[in-house]
Every structure is written in structure tokens, then in C-alpha cells.
PDB file of C-alpha atoms in Angstrom:
ATOM      1  CA  MET Q  31    -108.518 -43.872 -70.780  1.00 62.00           C
ATOM      2  CA  ILE Q  32    -110.552 -41.341 -69.609  1.00 68.00           C
ATOM      3  CA  LYS Q  33    -108.519 -38.802 -67.393  1.00 66.00           C
ATOM      4  CA  LYS Q  34    -110.336 -37.985 -63.946  1.00 67.00           C
ATOM      5  CA  LYS Q  35    -110.957 -35.348 -63.579  1.00 70.00           C
ATOM      6  CA  LYS Q  36    -108.145 -33.752 -60.667  1.00 69.00           C
ATOM      7  CA  THR Q  37    -111.120 -32.927 -57.584  1.00 70.00           C
ATOM      8  CA  PRO Q  38    -109.839 -29.738 -55.423  1.00 71.00           C
ATOM      9  CA  GLU Q  39    -108.621 -30.474 -52.224  1.00 77.00           C
ATOM     10  CA  ALA Q  40    -111.596 -30.885 -50.062  1.00 79.00           C
ATOM     11  CA  THR Q  41    -111.522 -28.993 -47.111  1.00 79.00           C
ATOM     12  CA  ILE Q  42    -114.405 -27.459 -44.890  1.00 75.00           C
ATOM     13  CA  PRO Q  43    -114.231 -24.202 -45.085  1.00 75.00           C
ATOM     14  CA  THR Q  44    -114.161 -22.506 -42.027  1.00 74.00           C
ATOM     15  CA  SER Q  45    -114.024 -18.751 -42.077  1.00 75.00           C
ATOM     16  CA  SER Q  46    -117.799 -18.977 -41.372  1.00 80.00           C
ATOM     17  CA  MET Q  47    -116.451 -20.826 -37.511  1.00 78.00           C
ATOM     18  CA  ALA Q  48    -116.318 -17.661 -35.965  1.00 77.00           C
ATOM     19  CA  ASP Q  49    -119.891 -16.628 -37.321  1.00 82.00           C
ATOM     20  CA  ILE Q  50    -121.147 -19.585 -35.932  1.00 84.00           C
ATOM     21  CA  ALA Q  51    -119.379 -19.014 -32.189  1.00 81.00           C
ATOM     22  CA  PHE Q  52    -120.598 -15.638 -32.122  1.00 82.00           C
ATOM     23  CA  LEU Q  53    -124.096 -16.843 -32.990  1.00 87.00           C
ATOM     24  CA  LEU Q  54    -123.330 -18.960 -29.932  1.00 84.00           C
ATOM     25  CA  LEU Q  55    -122.223 -16.261 -28.078  1.00 83.00           C
ATOM     26  CA  ILE Q  56    -125.112 -13.829 -28.420  1.00 86.00           C
ATOM     27  CA  PHE Q  57    -127.374 -17.407 -27.430  1.00 84.00           C
ATOM     28  CA  PHE Q  58    -125.588 -17.394 -24.290  1.00 80.00           C
ATOM     29  CA  LEU Q  59    -124.891 -14.257 -24.154  1.00 80.00           C
ATOM     30  CA  VAL Q  60    -129.133 -13.559 -23.626  1.00 81.00           C
ATOM     31  CA  ALA Q  61    -130.167 -16.621 -21.636  1.00 76.00           C
ATOM     32  CA  THR Q  62    -127.260 -15.942 -18.933  1.00 72.00           C
ATOM     33  CA  THR Q  63    -128.690 -14.611 -15.637  1.00 66.00           C
ATOM     34  CA  ILE Q  64    -125.611 -13.391 -13.582  1.00 64.00           C
ATOM     35  CA  ASP Q  65    -128.089 -12.941 -11.038  1.00 63.00           C
ATOM     36  CA  VAL Q  66    -125.904 -13.240  -7.609  1.00 65.00           C
ATOM     37  CA  ASP Q  67    -128.442 -13.908  -4.958  1.00 75.00           C
ATOM     38  CA  SER Q  68    -128.432 -11.572  -2.530  1.00 80.00           C
ATOM     39  CA  GLY Q  69    -130.576 -10.838   0.499  1.00 83.00           C
ATOM     40  CA  ILE Q  70    -130.312 -11.074   4.030  1.00 85.00           C
ATOM     41  CA  GLY Q  71    -128.677 -13.071   6.083  1.00 84.00           C
ATOM     42  CA  MET Q  72    -129.935 -14.845   9.793  1.00 84.00           C
ATOM     43  CA  THR Q  73    -129.562 -18.188  10.774  1.00 84.00           C
ATOM     44  CA  LEU Q  74    -132.509 -19.696  12.973  1.00 84.00           C
ATOM     45  CA  PRO Q  75    -132.564 -20.632  16.534  1.00 81.00           C
ATOM     46  CA  GLU Q  76    -133.432 -24.709  16.751  1.00 81.00           C
ATOM     47  CA  PHE Q  77    -136.906 -26.022  17.812  1.00 78.00           C
ATOM     48  CA  VAL Q  78    -137.010 -26.864  21.810  1.00 76.00           C
ATOM     49  CA  GLU Q  79    -140.396 -27.796  22.632  1.00 73.00           C
ATOM     50  CA  ASP Q  80    -139.961 -26.085  25.805  1.00 70.00           C
ATOM     51  CA  ILE Q  81    -138.889 -22.838  25.717  1.00 68.00           C
ATOM     52  CA  GLU Q  82    -136.799 -21.867  28.532  1.00 72.00           C
ATOM     53  CA  THR Q  83    -136.510 -17.987  29.058  1.00 75.00           C
ATOM     54  CA  VAL Q  84    -133.921 -16.196  30.626  1.00 75.00           C
ATOM     55  CA  GLU Q  85    -133.887 -12.925  31.958  1.00 76.00           C
ATOM     56  CA  VAL Q  86    -131.865 -10.499  29.726  1.00 77.00           C
ATOM     57  CA  PRO Q  87    -130.471  -6.782  32.045  1.00 79.00           C
ATOM     58  CA  LYS Q  88    -132.796  -3.946  30.167  1.00 78.00           C
ATOM     59  CA  ASP Q  89    -129.924  -2.321  29.155  1.00 78.00           C
ATOM     60  CA  ARG Q  90    -128.380  -5.312  26.792  1.00 81.00           C
ATOM     61  CA  MET Q  91    -131.796  -5.402  24.966  1.00 82.00           C
ATOM     62  CA  ALA Q  92    -133.232  -2.979  22.259  1.00 84.00           C
ATOM     63  CA  ALA Q  93    -136.537  -4.035  21.432  1.00 86.00           C
ATOM     64  CA  LEU Q  94    -138.432  -3.247  18.445  1.00 86.00           C
ATOM     65  CA  LEU Q  95    -142.016  -3.422  17.911  1.00 87.00           C
ATOM     66  CA  ILE Q  96    -143.477  -3.764  14.370  1.00 87.00           C
ATOM     67  CA  ASN Q  97    -147.293  -3.409  14.270  1.00 85.00           C
ATOM     68  CA  GLU Q  98    -149.582  -3.829  10.836  1.00 83.00           C
ATOM     69  CA  THR Q  99    -149.703   0.015   9.999  1.00 85.00           C
ATOM     70  CA  SER Q 100    -145.768  -0.125  10.379  1.00 82.00           C
ATOM     71  CA  ASP Q 101    -145.131   2.320  13.041  1.00 86.00           C
ATOM     72  CA  VAL Q 102    -142.128   0.983  15.114  1.00 87.00           C
ATOM     73  CA  LEU Q 103    -141.591   1.168  19.070  1.00 86.00           C
ATOM     74  CA  LEU Q 104    -138.035   1.113  20.035  1.00 85.00           C
ATOM     75  CA  ASP Q 105    -138.048   0.611  23.408  1.00 84.00           C
ATOM     76  CA  GLY Q 106    -141.438   2.069  24.196  1.00 83.00           C
ATOM     77  CA  GLN Q 107    -140.517   4.622  22.527  1.00 85.00           C
ATOM     78  CA  PRO Q 108    -142.025   5.949  18.932  1.00 88.00           C
ATOM     79  CA  ILE Q 109    -139.414   6.001  16.027  1.00 88.00           C
ATOM     80  CA  SER Q 110    -140.527   6.413  12.509  1.00 87.00           C
ATOM     81  CA  LEU Q 111    -138.639   3.452  10.238  1.00 83.00           C
ATOM     82  CA  PHE Q 112    -135.367   4.968   9.301  1.00 85.00           C
ATOM     83  CA  GLN Q 113    -134.187   6.368  12.293  1.00 84.00           C
ATOM     84  CA  ILE Q 114    -133.691   3.138  13.888  1.00 85.00           C
ATOM     85  CA  THR Q 115    -130.024   2.967  12.321  1.00 86.00           C
ATOM     86  CA  ALA Q 116    -129.170   5.860  13.659  1.00 87.00           C
ATOM     87  CA  THR Q 117    -130.657   5.508  16.759  1.00 86.00           C
ATOM     88  CA  LEU Q 118    -129.337   1.602  17.630  1.00 85.00           C
ATOM     89  CA  LYS Q 119    -125.413   2.802  16.561  1.00 87.00           C
ATOM     90  CA  PRO Q 120    -124.346   4.808  19.827  1.00 85.00           C
ATOM     91  CA  ARG Q 121    -125.880   1.589  21.371  1.00 85.00           C
ATOM     92  CA  ILE Q 122    -123.802  -0.685  19.622  1.00 84.00           C
ATOM     93  CA  GLN Q 123    -121.006   1.265  20.089  1.00 84.00           C
ATOM     94  CA  SER Q 124    -121.090   1.812  23.627  1.00 84.00           C
ATOM     95  CA  LYS Q 125    -121.232  -2.194  24.184  1.00 81.00           C
ATOM     96  CA  ILE Q 126    -117.917  -2.717  22.019  1.00 80.00           C
ATOM     97  CA  ASP Q 127    -115.720  -3.054  24.723  1.00 80.00           C
ATOM     98  CA  LEU Q 128    -118.190  -4.814  26.767  1.00 80.00           C
ATOM     99  CA  PRO Q 129    -117.021  -8.621  27.130  1.00 80.00           C
ATOM    100  CA  LYS Q 130    -119.305 -11.363  24.655  1.00 76.00           C
ATOM    101  CA  ASN Q 131    -122.038 -12.012  27.509  1.00 77.00           C
ATOM    102  CA  LYS Q 132    -122.636  -8.420  27.259  1.00 80.00           C
ATOM    103  CA  LYS Q 133    -123.397  -7.319  23.197  1.00 83.00           C
ATOM    104  CA  LEU Q 134    -126.225  -5.381  22.179  1.00 84.00           C
ATOM    105  CA  ILE Q 135    -129.349  -7.542  21.372  1.00 85.00           C
ATOM    106  CA  VAL Q 136    -131.944  -6.268  18.810  1.00 86.00           C
ATOM    107  CA  SER Q 137    -134.806  -8.511  19.027  1.00 87.00           C
ATOM    108  CA  ILE Q 138    -137.751  -7.676  16.557  1.00 87.00           C
ATOM    109  CA  LYS Q 139    -141.025  -8.579  17.570  1.00 87.00           C
ATOM    110  CA  THR Q 140    -144.093  -8.325  14.675  1.00 86.00           C
ATOM    111  CA  ASP Q 141    -147.698  -8.902  14.438  1.00 85.00           C
ATOM    112  CA  ARG Q 142    -149.378 -11.248  12.515  1.00 83.00           C
ATOM    113  CA  LYS Q 143    -150.597  -9.516  10.144  1.00 84.00           C
ATOM    114  CA  THR Q 144    -147.754  -6.995   9.767  1.00 86.00           C
ATOM    115  CA  VAL Q 145    -146.377  -7.074   6.183  1.00 87.00           C
ATOM    116  CA  TYR Q 146    -143.304  -8.286   5.357  1.00 87.00           C
ATOM    117  CA  ASN Q 147    -141.909  -5.416   3.697  1.00 87.00           C
ATOM    118  CA  ALA Q 148    -142.180  -3.428   6.688  1.00 88.00           C
ATOM    119  CA  TYR Q 149    -140.452  -6.054   8.580  1.00 87.00           C
ATOM    120  CA  ILE Q 150    -137.302  -6.655   5.808  1.00 87.00           C
ATOM    121  CA  SER Q 151    -136.916  -2.654   6.342  1.00 88.00           C
ATOM    122  CA  ALA Q 152    -136.246  -2.734   9.818  1.00 88.00           C
ATOM    123  CA  LEU Q 153    -134.227  -5.531   9.452  1.00 88.00           C
ATOM    124  CA  ASP Q 154    -132.603  -3.762   7.299  1.00 88.00           C
ATOM    125  CA  GLN Q 155    -131.879  -0.997   9.007  1.00 88.00           C
ATOM    126  CA  VAL Q 156    -130.604  -3.324  11.987  1.00 88.00           C
ATOM    127  CA  LYS Q 157    -128.497  -4.503   9.821  1.00 88.00           C
ATOM    128  CA  GLU Q 158    -126.993  -1.351   8.378  1.00 88.00           C
ATOM    129  CA  ALA Q 159    -126.358  -0.136  12.128  1.00 89.00           C
ATOM    130  CA  PHE Q 160    -124.270  -3.216  13.007  1.00 88.00           C
ATOM    131  CA  PHE Q 161    -122.402  -3.207   9.844  1.00 88.00           C
ATOM    132  CA  GLU Q 162    -121.885   0.674  10.078  1.00 89.00           C
ATOM    133  CA  VAL Q 163    -120.736   0.037  13.266  1.00 88.00           C
ATOM    134  CA  ARG Q 164    -118.505  -2.460  11.889  1.00 88.00           C
ATOM    135  CA  ASP Q 165    -117.198  -0.500   9.318  1.00 88.00           C
ATOM    136  CA  GLU Q 166    -116.733   2.579  12.082  1.00 89.00           C
ATOM    137  CA  TYR Q 167    -114.660   0.445  14.301  1.00 87.00           C
ATOM    138  CA  SER Q 168    -112.484  -1.636  11.746  1.00 88.00           C
ATOM    139  CA  ASN Q 169    -111.419   1.850  10.467  1.00 88.00           C
ATOM    140  CA  SER Q 170    -110.752   3.493  13.922  1.00 87.00           C
ATOM    141  CA  LYS Q 171    -108.164   0.238  14.351  1.00 84.00           C
ATOM    142  CA  TYR Q 172    -106.832  -0.786  10.896  1.00 85.00           C
ATOM    143  CA  GLY Q 173    -107.876   1.800   8.829  1.00 85.00           C
ATOM    144  CA  LYS Q 174    -109.018   0.061   5.969  1.00 83.00           C
ATOM    145  CA  LYS Q 175    -113.186  -1.270   5.845  1.00 84.00           C
ATOM    146  CA  PHE Q 176    -114.756  -4.230   7.051  1.00 83.00           C
ATOM    147  CA  SER Q 177    -115.166  -6.170   3.740  1.00 81.00           C
ATOM    148  CA  ASP Q 178    -110.963  -5.383   3.271  1.00 83.00           C
ATOM    149  CA  LEU Q 179    -109.897  -7.060   6.252  1.00 82.00           C
ATOM    150  CA  ASP Q 180    -107.905  -9.949   6.088  1.00 84.00           C
ATOM    151  CA  ASP Q 181    -109.984 -13.590   7.589  1.00 85.00           C
ATOM    152  CA  GLU Q 182    -108.280 -12.872  11.485  1.00 87.00           C
ATOM    153  CA  GLN Q 183    -109.034  -9.277  11.614  1.00 85.00           C
ATOM    154  CA  LYS Q 184    -112.430 -10.139  10.424  1.00 84.00           C
ATOM    155  CA  THR Q 185    -113.002 -12.825  12.932  1.00 87.00           C
ATOM    156  CA  GLU Q 186    -111.398 -10.091  16.093  1.00 85.00           C
ATOM    157  CA  ILE Q 187    -114.300  -7.322  14.691  1.00 84.00           C
ATOM    158  CA  LYS Q 188    -116.812  -9.570  14.966  1.00 84.00           C
ATOM    159  CA  GLU Q 189    -116.043 -10.646  18.044  1.00 84.00           C
ATOM    160  CA  ALA Q 190    -116.395  -7.186  19.144  1.00 82.00           C
ATOM    161  CA  VAL Q 191    -119.518  -6.180  16.999  1.00 84.00           C
ATOM    162  CA  PRO Q 192    -121.324  -9.671  16.753  1.00 85.00           C
ATOM    163  CA  ILE Q 193    -124.878  -9.137  15.070  1.00 85.00           C
ATOM    164  CA  ILE Q 194    -127.235 -10.641  17.353  1.00 84.00           C
ATOM    165  CA  ILE Q 195    -130.687 -10.354  16.220  1.00 85.00           C
ATOM    166  CA  SER Q 196    -133.695 -12.551  17.877  1.00 83.00           C
ATOM    167  CA  ILE Q 197    -136.574 -12.752  16.091  1.00 80.00           C
ATOM    168  CA  ALA Q 198    -139.315 -12.814  18.371  1.00 77.00           C
ATOM    169  CA  GLU Q 199    -142.740 -14.940  17.446  1.00 74.00           C
ATOM    170  CA  PRO Q 200    -145.429 -12.806  16.824  1.00 70.00           C
ATOM    171  CA  GLU Q 201    -148.710 -12.491  19.224  1.00 66.00           C
ATOM    172  CA  LYS Q 202    -151.525 -14.219  17.918  1.00 61.00           C
ATOM    173  CA  ILE Q 203    -154.456 -11.769  17.266  1.00 50.00           C
ATOM    174  CA  LYS Q 204    -157.267 -10.932  20.028  1.00 44.00           C
TER     175      LYS Q 204
ATOM    176  CA  MET I1413     -81.883  13.212 -55.172  1.00 65.00           C
ATOM    177  CA  LYS I1414     -84.373  10.913 -55.257  1.00 68.00           C
ATOM    178  CA  PHE I1415     -85.462   9.051 -52.050  1.00 75.00           C
ATOM    179  CA  GLU I1416     -86.688   5.761 -52.416  1.00 72.00           C
ATOM    180  CA  LYS I1417     -89.780   5.120 -49.411  1.00 70.00           C
ATOM    181  CA  LYS I1418     -88.804   1.907 -47.978  1.00 69.00           C
ATOM    182  CA  ARG I1419     -91.331  -0.722 -47.685  1.00 67.00           C
ATOM    183  CA  SER I1420     -91.929  -3.655 -45.608  1.00 66.00           C
ATOM    184  CA  SER I1421     -92.438  -6.663 -47.707  1.00 70.00           C
ATOM    185  CA  THR I1422     -94.643  -8.427 -45.233  1.00 70.00           C
ATOM    186  CA  LYS I1423     -98.266  -7.817 -45.936  1.00 68.00           C
ATOM    187  CA  GLN I1424    -100.254  -5.233 -42.994  1.00 74.00           C
ATOM    188  CA  GLU I1425    -102.831  -7.650 -42.095  1.00 77.00           C
ATOM    189  CA  ILE I1426    -104.378  -8.759 -38.636  1.00 76.00           C
ATOM    190  CA  SER I1427    -104.582 -12.373 -38.592  1.00 76.00           C
ATOM    191  CA  THR I1428    -107.923 -12.967 -38.278  1.00 75.00           C
ATOM    192  CA  ALA I1429    -106.857 -16.993 -37.981  1.00 76.00           C
ATOM    193  CA  SER I1430    -107.350 -16.906 -34.084  1.00 81.00           C
ATOM    194  CA  MET I1431    -110.511 -15.601 -34.015  1.00 79.00           C
ATOM    195  CA  PRO I1432    -112.282 -18.575 -33.640  1.00 79.00           C
ATOM    196  CA  ASP I1433    -110.433 -19.298 -30.533  1.00 83.00           C
ATOM    197  CA  ILE I1434    -111.134 -15.882 -28.719  1.00 85.00           C
ATOM    198  CA  ILE I1435    -114.463 -17.099 -29.540  1.00 82.00           C
ATOM    199  CA  PHE I1436    -115.088 -20.198 -28.473  1.00 82.00           C
ATOM    200  CA  MET I1437    -112.999 -19.112 -25.107  1.00 86.00           C
ATOM    201  CA  LEU I1438    -115.747 -16.349 -24.437  1.00 84.00           C
ATOM    202  CA  LEU I1439    -118.233 -18.706 -25.820  1.00 83.00           C
ATOM    203  CA  LEU I1440    -116.268 -21.282 -23.284  1.00 85.00           C
ATOM    204  CA  PHE I1441    -117.105 -18.833 -20.321  1.00 84.00           C
ATOM    205  CA  PHE I1442    -120.213 -18.348 -21.140  1.00 80.00           C
ATOM    206  CA  MET I1443    -121.103 -21.743 -21.245  1.00 79.00           C
ATOM    207  CA  VAL I1444    -119.305 -22.295 -17.826  1.00 80.00           C
ATOM    208  CA  THR I1445    -120.839 -19.245 -15.758  1.00 76.00           C
ATOM    209  CA  THR I1446    -124.216 -19.682 -17.287  1.00 73.00           C
ATOM    210  CA  THR I1447    -126.965 -21.617 -14.397  1.00 67.00           C
ATOM    211  CA  LEU I1448    -129.634 -21.644 -16.718  1.00 65.00           C
ATOM    212  CA  ARG I1449    -133.351 -21.646 -14.730  1.00 63.00           C
ATOM    213  CA  GLU I1450    -134.192 -25.153 -13.898  1.00 66.00           C
ATOM    214  CA  VAL I1451    -137.306 -24.548 -11.764  1.00 73.00           C
ATOM    215  CA  GLU I1452    -140.555 -22.912 -13.368  1.00 76.00           C
ATOM    216  CA  VAL I1453    -141.751 -20.172 -10.828  1.00 78.00           C
ATOM    217  CA  LEU I1454    -145.273 -20.721 -10.564  1.00 80.00           C
ATOM    218  CA  VAL I1455    -145.656 -17.822  -8.092  1.00 83.00           C
ATOM    219  CA  ASN I1456    -146.542 -14.348  -8.554  1.00 84.00           C
ATOM    220  CA  TYR I1457    -144.297 -11.989  -6.457  1.00 85.00           C
ATOM    221  CA  SER I1458    -142.364  -9.042  -6.158  1.00 85.00           C
ATOM    222  CA  LEU I1459    -139.361  -8.640  -3.839  1.00 86.00           C
ATOM    223  CA  PRO I1460    -138.652  -6.088  -1.361  1.00 86.00           C
ATOM    224  CA  GLU I1461    -135.843  -3.532  -1.209  1.00 85.00           C
ATOM    225  CA  ALA I1462    -133.207  -3.469   1.120  1.00 85.00           C
ATOM    226  CA  GLU I1463    -129.414  -1.841   1.328  1.00 85.00           C
ATOM    227  CA  ALA I1464    -127.510  -4.080   3.719  1.00 80.00           C
ATOM    228  CA  ILE I1465    -127.174  -6.737   1.542  1.00 82.00           C
ATOM    229  CA  GLU I1466    -125.003  -9.567   1.469  1.00 81.00           C
ATOM    230  CA  LYS I1467    -124.463 -12.003  -1.576  1.00 80.00           C
ATOM    231  CA  ILE I1468    -124.409 -15.509  -0.985  1.00 78.00           C
ATOM    232  CA  GLU I1469    -121.256 -17.321  -1.327  1.00 73.00           C
ATOM    233  CA  ASN I1470    -122.090 -20.528  -2.570  1.00 75.00           C
ATOM    234  CA  LYS I1471    -124.841 -20.801  -5.039  1.00 74.00           C
ATOM    235  CA  ARG I1472    -125.053 -24.178  -4.361  1.00 77.00           C
ATOM    236  CA  LEU I1473    -126.183 -25.026  -1.073  1.00 82.00           C
ATOM    237  CA  ILE I1474    -128.973 -22.631  -2.046  1.00 85.00           C
ATOM    238  CA  SER I1475    -132.418 -24.302  -1.885  1.00 86.00           C
ATOM    239  CA  TYR I1476    -135.313 -21.790  -2.377  1.00 86.00           C
ATOM    240  CA  ILE I1477    -138.599 -21.549  -1.375  1.00 88.00           C
ATOM    241  CA  TRP I1478    -141.264 -18.690  -3.112  1.00 89.00           C
ATOM    242  CA  VAL I1479    -144.064 -17.365  -1.851  1.00 88.00           C
ATOM    243  CA  GLY I1480    -146.197 -14.950  -3.629  1.00 86.00           C
ATOM    244  CA  LYS I1481    -149.455 -13.331  -3.288  1.00 84.00           C
ATOM    245  CA  GLU I1482    -152.657 -14.858  -2.144  1.00 81.00           C
ATOM    246  CA  ALA I1483    -150.135 -17.294   0.731  1.00 80.00           C
ATOM    247  CA  LYS I1484    -149.104 -19.639  -2.006  1.00 85.00           C
ATOM    248  CA  ILE I1485    -145.977 -21.995  -1.492  1.00 88.00           C
ATOM    249  CA  GLN I1486    -143.286 -23.157  -3.786  1.00 88.00           C
ATOM    250  CA  ILE I1487    -140.633 -25.160  -3.542  1.00 87.00           C
ATOM    251  CA  ASN I1488    -138.704 -26.948  -6.479  1.00 82.00           C
ATOM    252  CA  ASP I1489    -141.677 -27.356  -9.010  1.00 82.00           C
ATOM    253  CA  SER I1490    -144.647 -27.768  -7.482  1.00 84.00           C
ATOM    254  CA  LEU I1491    -146.579 -25.997  -5.249  1.00 86.00           C
ATOM    255  CA  VAL I1492    -147.125 -27.231  -1.439  1.00 86.00           C
ATOM    256  CA  LYS I1493    -149.079 -26.644   1.553  1.00 86.00           C
ATOM    257  CA  MET I1494    -147.621 -25.308   4.868  1.00 84.00           C
ATOM    258  CA  ASP I1495    -147.615 -29.191   6.148  1.00 84.00           C
ATOM    259  CA  GLU I1496    -145.720 -29.973   3.845  1.00 86.00           C
ATOM    260  CA  ILE I1497    -142.744 -28.025   3.888  1.00 86.00           C
ATOM    261  CA  GLN I1498    -141.191 -29.633   7.171  1.00 87.00           C
ATOM    262  CA  ASN I1499    -140.620 -33.191   5.169  1.00 88.00           C
ATOM    263  CA  ILE I1500    -139.460 -31.563   2.089  1.00 88.00           C
ATOM    264  CA  MET I1501    -137.104 -29.632   3.558  1.00 87.00           C
ATOM    265  CA  TYR I1502    -135.944 -32.685   6.431  1.00 87.00           C
ATOM    266  CA  GLY I1503    -135.299 -33.917   3.036  1.00 88.00           C
ATOM    267  CA  LYS I1504    -133.319 -31.194   1.521  1.00 86.00           C
ATOM    268  CA  ARG I1505    -131.061 -30.971   4.496  1.00 88.00           C
ATOM    269  CA  GLN I1506    -130.170 -34.244   4.421  1.00 89.00           C
ATOM    270  CA  ALA I1507    -128.982 -34.505   1.327  1.00 88.00           C
ATOM    271  CA  LEU I1508    -127.039 -31.165   1.600  1.00 85.00           C
ATOM    272  CA  PRO I1509    -125.978 -30.232   5.647  1.00 86.00           C
ATOM    273  CA  ASN I1510    -125.172 -26.830   5.466  1.00 86.00           C
ATOM    274  CA  VAL I1511    -128.012 -25.698   3.424  1.00 88.00           C
ATOM    275  CA  ILE I1512    -129.495 -22.020   2.960  1.00 88.00           C
ATOM    276  CA  VAL I1513    -132.681 -21.616   2.433  1.00 88.00           C
ATOM    277  CA  SER I1514    -133.892 -18.712   0.426  1.00 88.00           C
ATOM    278  CA  LEU I1515    -137.030 -17.250   1.170  1.00 88.00           C
ATOM    279  CA  ARG I1516    -138.583 -15.313  -2.062  1.00 88.00           C
ATOM    280  CA  ILE I1517    -141.050 -13.958  -0.796  1.00 89.00           C
ATOM    281  CA  ASP I1518    -143.846 -11.371  -1.465  1.00 89.00           C
ATOM    282  CA  LYS I1519    -143.528  -8.134  -0.440  1.00 84.00           C
ATOM    283  CA  SER I1520    -147.228  -8.086   0.864  1.00 86.00           C
ATOM    284  CA  THR I1521    -147.315 -11.290   2.754  1.00 86.00           C
ATOM    285  CA  ASP I1522    -148.079 -11.149   6.613  1.00 85.00           C
ATOM    286  CA  MET I1523    -145.761 -11.948   8.679  1.00 85.00           C
ATOM    287  CA  GLY I1524    -147.869 -14.488  10.573  1.00 84.00           C
ATOM    288  CA  PHE I1525    -147.362 -16.514   7.548  1.00 85.00           C
ATOM    289  CA  VAL I1526    -143.901 -15.991   7.019  1.00 86.00           C
ATOM    290  CA  THR I1527    -143.285 -16.998  11.421  1.00 86.00           C
ATOM    291  CA  ASP I1528    -145.384 -20.285  10.138  1.00 87.00           C
ATOM    292  CA  ILE I1529    -143.276 -21.244   7.506  1.00 87.00           C
ATOM    293  CA  GLN I1530    -139.944 -20.556   9.399  1.00 87.00           C
ATOM    294  CA  GLN I1531    -141.199 -22.385  12.324  1.00 86.00           C
ATOM    295  CA  GLU I1532    -141.697 -25.198  10.114  1.00 87.00           C
ATOM    296  CA  LEU I1533    -137.865 -24.888   8.702  1.00 87.00           C
ATOM    297  CA  ARG I1534    -136.825 -24.844  12.651  1.00 87.00           C
ATOM    298  CA  LYS I1535    -138.539 -28.095  12.360  1.00 86.00           C
ATOM    299  CA  ALA I1536    -137.023 -29.413   9.786  1.00 87.00           C
ATOM    300  CA  TYR I1537    -133.005 -28.025  11.431  1.00 87.00           C
ATOM    301  CA  CYS I1538    -133.091 -25.810   7.994  1.00 85.00           C
ATOM    302  CA  LEU I1539    -131.535 -22.940  10.019  1.00 87.00           C
ATOM    303  CA  ARG I1540    -129.508 -20.976   7.634  1.00 87.00           C
ATOM    304  CA  ILE I1541    -132.312 -18.644   5.709  1.00 88.00           C
ATOM    305  CA  ASN I1542    -132.286 -16.078   3.755  1.00 88.00           C
ATOM    306  CA  TYR I1543    -134.472 -13.153   3.592  1.00 88.00           C
ATOM    307  CA  SER I1544    -134.190 -12.652  -0.649  1.00 87.00           C
ATOM    308  CA  ALA I1545    -134.400  -8.677  -1.498  1.00 86.00           C
ATOM    309  CA  ASN I1546    -133.116  -6.440  -4.295  1.00 84.00           C
ATOM    310  CA  ILE I1547    -130.848  -3.691  -3.749  1.00 82.00           C
ATOM    311  CA  LYS I1548    -132.103  -0.373  -2.944  1.00 77.00           C
ATOM    312  CA  ILE I1549    -131.412   1.833  -5.022  1.00 73.00           C
TER     313      ILE I1549
END
């Protein structure tokens, strides 16, 4: 009888497993786009057919007008786009202690021909003003930045410094 | 007197047996965090830049609208017309009541066009929007 050759133990070599895993890893590393969606958040008003107009006292409003050449008017005064934050900040701060219905409203109005970029820059400046005021207020109250506060404190600051931005519809070009 | 150096009897090697496991852990992490781009963007756009930027906390709530140069609008996988937006977005809102609409609009677009889109969104009750912007460095 012919003796059978003794077969070696049948094992899958695992030494290359790390390499395979590495390859996969590199594929996913390259394919991953951890793109955080960031941007300027807004809430649009509900759509209503007939708009009822509410009179708002003049000192409560900050009206921003941006025209098609990116010139900015703040309450009738021409200012540069980058001054918006600095101009709005004291006005927001002066209204911190006032009741809820007396806080500053920033209204942004554009022309139909205004470039989107200019609008975003202006909106950015306005938001920046609100954020800076929030930060300073929370710093003076709790000694922390707004983003480091807990939820309860956050809502308190949010109530003191609400971000009210109204986007006015652009006028039709004459 | 001669001192004999004491040598440890164990081998001095880091065991590589657990390496695949570690790599697999990393791999799993990346596989889970990866969101492969599902939609092909058909419009050509470059986002504006801004500083006061917030991150959107929940990615699942986001629905995108792209607006490229030459005033093209894209929702999902296809280019749409202005008067179709309302229906599409209303459908989306019914599927996801608190949807956030991320507007990825080219920076040279006219505001009139943007406003028209916003009006459509308001009619579709998609009120939470986000103007997508890159961080200014």
C-alpha cells in the first residue's frame, strides 16, 4: 500500500490580513468627505396671502439697504460693509435689559440685482454683531463664552439677546 | 569576579497579531463616518465666504438646493424649474417635518432670484434654511 503523504495543516495565511485591511482603510480615508455643512442659518416667515403691516417704532429698527453695487445704507446713513458689526453692536447692547418686545430688529433689504455675495457678507456682519454681543454678555454674567454655557444659561442669554433678522422682499426694479 | 549579564528569557518583540484588529477598528470608524456623495452636482457654483457660521447639527435633516451660475436650480439629481420647487419641497417636508434646506447658491447670483426661491420655500412651508458658506480664513 502506498503511504499517503502527510498533508500540512490547511490554514489561511493571516499575515496579509493587515495589508488588506490597510488597503481598505486607505480607500475609505481617501473617499471620505467629512464635510461639515456649515452656513448661516435662518428661519423664513410663514407664507401668508395678505400681509398685515405692523408699525415698529423707529428706534427698534435697524434698516439695512444693499444696492446692486454693494453699497450699504444703515438707517439712511451710508456706511461700509465692514462697519456693520461695529455699528450694530452698541445698539444691540443698549437693548439687552429691555423687555422681549423691545429688542432690536435688523431688517435687510436688497435690490433684485444685488449680488448674493454682498447679501451674505452683510448678513454675516449682522450675525457676527449678535454673536459678539452674546459672547460679551455671557462673559460678564458667567465668565464663560456663550458656546461653553449649559443649555439653561444658553436659553437665558438667547432670551436677553435674541437674533431677530427680517428679510424684506426686494422691490421690483422700476 | 565576573558578572554574568542576566538576560530575560522572553523574546523582545511587539506582537503584531492584534494589528489587523486595530486596523479593522479604524476601518470601521471610517466606514461608519463616511457619507459617500449620493448626488452628482450638475451645476457649477462657488460658495460665498462668511465668518459667523454655524454648523448644522443633524445631517439627516438636510435637504439641498443648488443654484449655479446661469441661474440653474438643482434639487436631488435633476435640474428643476422655479415653479416645480414648491411641489418637490412640499413632498420633502411631508417626509421630514423639520427639514433644513441648505441653499448652496453661487455667489454671483442675483438676489431677486434667491428671493423667488425663498418665496417658493415659504409656500412649501420649508422655513428652516441655511445659506451655505465657506469659512473665511
